[in-house]
Amino acid sequence: MRLFHFFAVIAALAALAPVAAISGELSEDRVRELVLETIRENPEIVYEAVAILEKRQADALEIAKKEVLSSQRDLLERDPNAPVLGNPEGDVTIVEFFDYNCPYCRRVKPEVKAVIEADPNIRLVYREWPILGEGSVFAAKAALAARKQGKYAEFHWAMMGIKGRANEISVLRVAAEIGLDVEKLRKDMEAPEVQEHFETSMRLTRALGFNGTPSFVIGDNLVAGFVERSELAKRITEARNAED
């Protein structure tokens, strides 16, 4: 049991123990002794206390996430500094946080692509979240810079299909293969809006409690990790029905 959980449990047990009513008449050390005696005699109470604490934490986290979704909805779905694929006027928005070096992001690529090709009313907002090293950062910078040459989508799908790690060599090879002006790309990679995009992604993921890629926001649903197209379609339907 982690240390902070242990002390939280002790505090909860102290509050629940029968000595609570008279604790004002006892020393702090004596109260602790009585609590520990209660634990030894009724060890199951520890598990009950942990369950109560974890449920409270989960409920609080769920409320916090809902508040974030409500307060940050426009930034999540309508940030002008985030690339949009699919139908820009679609009635349901999928927001995906991803990293070009994430194997699960590459695995989910055909699932996501199939969904937006099958449903013409999906807006797909991409949030670059390069968390897997320098190669990821370089790739994400190049992707965002490719917007200035009108080739974000082409570059993105090509990068998601490469073998091996995304790094400076592989990124620039893909850029050249799809016809990007590499020198212009390098310059645009240092534009302030690129770093701004990264910082916004980081703030949003912290607020939403995401800790890895890929992570999705679909309506009021937060989905972490690889997900099949059938599950994506289900979440899309839920989001669409919630709007009716």
Short mmCIF file of C-alpha atoms in Angstrom, two decimals:
data_model
loop_
_atom_site.label_atom_id
_atom_site.label_comp_id
_atom_site.label_asym_id
_atom_site.label_seq_id
_atom_site.Cartn_x
_atom_site.Cartn_y
_atom_site.Cartn_z
CA MET A 1 0.00 0.00 0.00
CA ARG A 2 1.44 3.41 -0.93
CA LEU A 3 2.41 5.60 2.02
CA PHE A 4 -0.14 8.34 1.42
CA HIS A 5 -2.86 5.69 1.10
CA PHE A 6 -1.74 4.13 4.38
CA PHE A 7 -2.03 7.40 6.27
CA ALA A 8 -5.33 8.18 4.59
CA VAL A 9 -6.66 4.80 5.71
CA ILE A 10 -5.44 5.37 9.26
CA ALA A 11 -7.15 8.77 9.28
CA ALA A 12 -10.37 7.25 7.98
CA LEU A 13 -10.25 4.47 10.55
CA ALA A 14 -9.57 6.91 13.31
CA ALA A 15 -12.69 8.79 12.30
CA LEU A 16 -14.74 5.59 12.21
CA ALA A 17 -13.33 3.85 15.26
CA PRO A 18 -15.39 3.78 18.46
CA VAL A 19 -12.75 5.77 20.26
CA ALA A 20 -13.55 8.82 18.13
CA ALA A 21 -16.19 10.02 20.56
CA ILE A 22 -13.73 10.13 23.43
CA SER A 23 -10.58 11.01 21.52
CA GLY A 24 -10.59 14.45 23.06
CA GLU A 25 -9.95 12.83 26.42
CA LEU A 26 -7.06 10.66 25.20
CA SER A 27 -3.56 11.41 24.04
CA GLU A 28 -2.77 11.22 20.34
CA ASP A 29 -0.52 8.20 20.91
CA ARG A 30 -3.27 6.36 22.78
CA VAL A 31 -5.77 7.04 19.99
CA ARG A 32 -3.29 5.56 17.50
CA GLU A 33 -2.82 2.49 19.66
CA LEU A 34 -6.57 1.94 19.84
CA VAL A 35 -6.92 2.37 16.08
CA LEU A 36 -4.17 -0.19 15.47
CA GLU A 37 -5.84 -2.57 17.91
CA THR A 38 -9.07 -2.15 15.95
CA ILE A 39 -7.21 -2.98 12.72
CA ARG A 40 -5.61 -6.10 14.23
CA GLU A 41 -8.93 -7.34 15.53
CA ASN A 42 -10.85 -6.43 12.36
CA PRO A 43 -8.39 -6.52 9.43
CA GLU A 44 -11.23 -6.42 6.91
CA ILE A 45 -11.90 -2.83 7.94
CA VAL A 46 -8.71 -1.80 6.12
CA TYR A 47 -10.04 -3.07 2.81
CA GLU A 48 -13.36 -1.38 3.46
CA ALA A 49 -11.64 1.91 4.20
CA VAL A 50 -9.46 1.62 1.09
CA ALA A 51 -12.53 0.92 -1.04
CA ILE A 52 -14.31 3.95 0.40
CA LEU A 53 -11.29 6.20 -0.23
CA GLU A 54 -10.78 4.92 -3.77
CA LYS A 55 -14.45 5.45 -4.60
CA ARG A 56 -14.31 8.98 -3.25
CA GLN A 57 -11.20 9.67 -5.30
CA ALA A 58 -12.77 8.17 -8.43
CA ASP A 59 -15.95 10.19 -7.94
CA ALA A 60 -13.96 13.39 -7.42
CA LEU A 61 -11.86 12.68 -10.52
CA GLU A 62 -14.98 12.03 -12.58
CA ILE A 63 -16.51 15.32 -11.47
CA ALA A 64 -13.26 17.14 -12.23
CA LYS A 65 -13.09 15.62 -15.72
CA LYS A 66 -16.67 16.64 -16.46
CA GLU A 67 -15.88 20.18 -15.34
CA VAL A 68 -12.83 20.22 -17.63
CA LEU A 69 -14.86 18.91 -20.57
CA SER A 70 -17.43 21.61 -19.97
CA SER A 71 -15.02 24.50 -19.46
CA GLN A 72 -12.49 23.45 -22.13
CA ARG A 73 -14.87 22.17 -24.81
CA ASP A 74 -14.15 24.99 -27.25
CA LEU A 75 -10.40 24.62 -26.85
CA LEU A 76 -10.59 20.86 -27.26
CA GLU A 77 -12.78 20.88 -30.34
CA ARG A 78 -12.32 24.32 -31.93
CA ASP A 79 -8.73 25.34 -31.30
CA PRO A 80 -7.68 27.07 -34.55
CA ASN A 81 -4.14 25.88 -33.86
CA ALA A 82 -5.10 22.20 -34.09
CA PRO A 83 -5.34 20.29 -37.41
CA VAL A 84 -8.80 19.07 -38.43
CA LEU A 85 -9.36 16.10 -40.74
CA GLY A 86 -12.60 14.55 -41.89
CA ASN A 87 -15.51 16.98 -42.21
CA PRO A 88 -14.70 20.38 -40.65
CA GLU A 89 -18.44 20.97 -40.31
CA GLY A 90 -19.23 17.53 -38.90
CA ASP A 91 -21.71 17.11 -36.05
CA VAL A 92 -19.45 14.93 -33.88
CA THR A 93 -15.84 15.70 -33.01
CA ILE A 94 -13.17 13.16 -32.14
CA VAL A 95 -10.10 14.61 -30.47
CA GLU A 96 -7.06 12.34 -30.54
CA PHE A 97 -3.87 12.96 -28.56
CA PHE A 98 -1.03 10.97 -30.11
CA ASP A 99 2.69 10.48 -30.62
CA TYR A 100 4.32 9.34 -33.88
CA ASN A 101 6.50 6.87 -31.98
CA CYS A 102 3.61 5.30 -30.10
CA PRO A 103 3.01 1.76 -31.46
CA TYR A 104 -0.61 1.85 -30.31
CA CYS A 105 -1.16 5.13 -32.17
CA ARG A 106 0.09 3.42 -35.33
CA ARG A 107 -2.16 0.43 -34.67
CA VAL A 108 -5.19 2.67 -34.20
CA LYS A 109 -4.53 4.59 -37.42
CA PRO A 110 -6.58 2.28 -39.70
CA GLU A 111 -9.37 2.16 -37.12
CA VAL A 112 -9.65 5.94 -37.02
CA LYS A 113 -9.27 6.31 -40.76
CA ALA A 114 -11.99 3.72 -41.41
CA VAL A 115 -14.38 5.56 -39.11
CA ILE A 116 -13.97 8.97 -40.74
CA GLU A 117 -14.20 7.45 -44.21
CA ALA A 118 -17.41 5.62 -43.29
CA ASP A 119 -19.04 8.56 -41.50
CA PRO A 120 -19.02 11.85 -43.46
CA ASN A 121 -20.11 13.85 -40.43
CA ILE A 122 -17.03 13.32 -38.26
CA ARG A 123 -14.57 16.07 -37.39
CA LEU A 124 -11.22 14.61 -36.40
CA VAL A 125 -9.09 16.99 -34.36
CA TYR A 126 -5.47 15.97 -33.93
CA ARG A 127 -3.50 17.05 -30.91
CA GLU A 128 0.19 16.41 -31.26
CA TRP A 129 1.49 15.19 -27.89
CA PRO A 130 5.14 14.15 -28.39
CA ILE A 131 6.05 12.39 -25.16
CA LEU A 132 8.35 9.61 -26.38
CA GLY A 133 11.61 11.41 -26.97
CA GLU A 134 13.36 13.83 -29.29
CA GLY A 135 12.33 11.97 -32.42
CA SER A 136 8.69 12.37 -31.45
CA VAL A 137 9.16 16.09 -30.92
CA PHE A 138 10.89 16.49 -34.29
CA ALA A 139 8.11 14.57 -36.05
CA ALA A 140 5.35 16.54 -34.36
CA LYS A 141 7.03 19.84 -35.23
CA ALA A 142 7.32 18.76 -38.86
CA ALA A 143 3.68 17.68 -38.97
CA LEU A 144 2.44 21.01 -37.64
CA ALA A 145 4.80 22.88 -39.96
CA ALA A 146 3.44 20.91 -42.93
CA ARG A 147 0.17 22.81 -42.47
CA LYS A 148 1.76 25.84 -44.09
CA GLN A 149 2.26 23.80 -47.25
CA GLY A 150 -1.22 22.29 -47.12
CA LYS A 151 0.06 18.77 -46.50
CA TYR A 152 -0.67 17.97 -42.87
CA ALA A 153 -3.03 15.08 -43.59
CA GLU A 154 -0.75 13.55 -46.21
CA PHE A 155 2.27 13.84 -43.94
CA HIS A 156 0.37 12.48 -40.94
CA TRP A 157 -0.88 9.32 -42.67
CA ALA A 158 2.56 8.71 -44.20
CA MET A 159 4.31 9.07 -40.84
CA MET A 160 1.86 6.72 -39.19
CA GLY A 161 2.78 4.11 -41.78
CA ILE A 162 6.57 4.15 -41.43
CA LYS A 163 8.60 1.25 -40.12
CA GLY A 164 10.89 1.91 -37.21
CA ARG A 165 11.18 5.03 -35.10
CA ALA A 166 10.30 8.54 -36.17
CA ASN A 167 13.46 10.62 -36.05
CA GLU A 168 15.03 13.44 -38.03
CA ILE A 169 16.16 11.14 -40.85
CA SER A 170 12.87 9.30 -41.30
CA VAL A 171 10.80 12.48 -40.90
CA LEU A 172 12.72 14.39 -43.56
CA ARG A 173 12.63 11.37 -45.87
CA VAL A 174 8.84 11.23 -45.63
CA ALA A 175 8.64 15.01 -46.09
CA ALA A 176 10.62 14.80 -49.31
CA GLU A 177 8.64 11.79 -50.56
CA ILE A 178 5.31 13.61 -50.29
CA GLY A 179 6.67 16.73 -51.97
CA LEU A 180 7.22 19.09 -49.05
CA ASP A 181 9.76 21.88 -49.37
CA VAL A 182 12.16 20.59 -46.71
CA GLU A 183 13.99 23.87 -46.15
CA LYS A 184 10.74 25.74 -45.67
CA LEU A 185 9.53 22.95 -43.41
CA ARG A 186 12.59 23.26 -41.18
CA LYS A 187 12.01 27.00 -40.83
CA ASP A 188 8.28 26.63 -40.11
CA MET A 189 8.97 23.98 -37.47
CA GLU A 190 10.28 26.76 -35.22
CA ALA A 191 7.19 28.94 -35.53
CA PRO A 192 5.71 29.97 -32.14
CA GLU A 193 2.37 28.35 -32.87
CA VAL A 194 4.08 24.94 -32.93
CA GLN A 195 5.29 25.24 -29.34
CA GLU A 196 1.96 26.75 -28.37
CA HIS A 197 0.20 23.65 -29.72
CA PHE A 198 2.43 21.38 -27.60
CA GLU A 199 1.84 23.42 -24.46
CA THR A 200 -1.92 23.37 -24.97
CA SER A 201 -1.86 19.62 -25.47
CA MET A 202 0.06 19.19 -22.23
CA ARG A 203 -2.35 21.37 -20.26
CA LEU A 204 -5.37 19.52 -21.63
CA THR A 205 -3.99 16.05 -20.98
CA ARG A 206 -3.10 16.92 -17.40
CA ALA A 207 -6.55 18.34 -16.79
CA LEU A 208 -8.24 15.29 -18.33
CA GLY A 209 -6.05 12.80 -16.49
CA PHE A 210 -4.55 11.22 -19.61
CA ASN A 211 -1.14 9.63 -19.06
CA GLY A 212 -0.40 7.97 -22.39
CA THR A 213 -1.15 7.80 -26.08
CA PRO A 214 -3.41 7.40 -27.90
CA SER A 215 -6.11 9.15 -25.88
CA PHE A 216 -9.45 10.27 -27.25
CA VAL A 217 -12.22 12.67 -26.34
CA ILE A 218 -15.51 11.84 -28.05
CA GLY A 219 -18.36 13.92 -26.75
CA ASP A 220 -18.34 13.33 -22.99
CA ASN A 221 -16.39 10.09 -23.32
CA LEU A 222 -12.71 9.85 -22.46
CA VAL A 223 -11.09 6.82 -24.09
CA ALA A 224 -7.48 5.88 -23.35
CA GLY A 225 -5.40 3.41 -25.35
CA PHE A 226 -5.96 1.40 -28.51
CA VAL A 227 -9.60 1.15 -29.52
CA GLU A 228 -11.24 -0.72 -32.39
CA ARG A 229 -13.43 1.00 -34.95
CA SER A 230 -16.57 -0.67 -33.55
CA GLU A 231 -15.92 0.93 -30.17
CA LEU A 232 -15.19 4.28 -31.80
CA ALA A 233 -18.46 4.02 -33.72
CA LYS A 234 -20.31 3.25 -30.49
CA ARG A 235 -18.86 6.31 -28.77
CA ILE A 236 -19.70 8.46 -31.78
CA THR A 237 -23.32 7.29 -31.66
CA GLU A 238 -23.48 8.09 -27.95
CA ALA A 239 -22.11 11.58 -28.58
CA ARG A 240 -24.53 12.15 -31.45
CA ASN A 241 -27.52 10.98 -29.41
CA ALA A 242 -26.51 13.24 -26.53
CA GLU A 243 -26.78 16.22 -28.86
CA ASP A 244 -30.37 15.35 -29.90
#
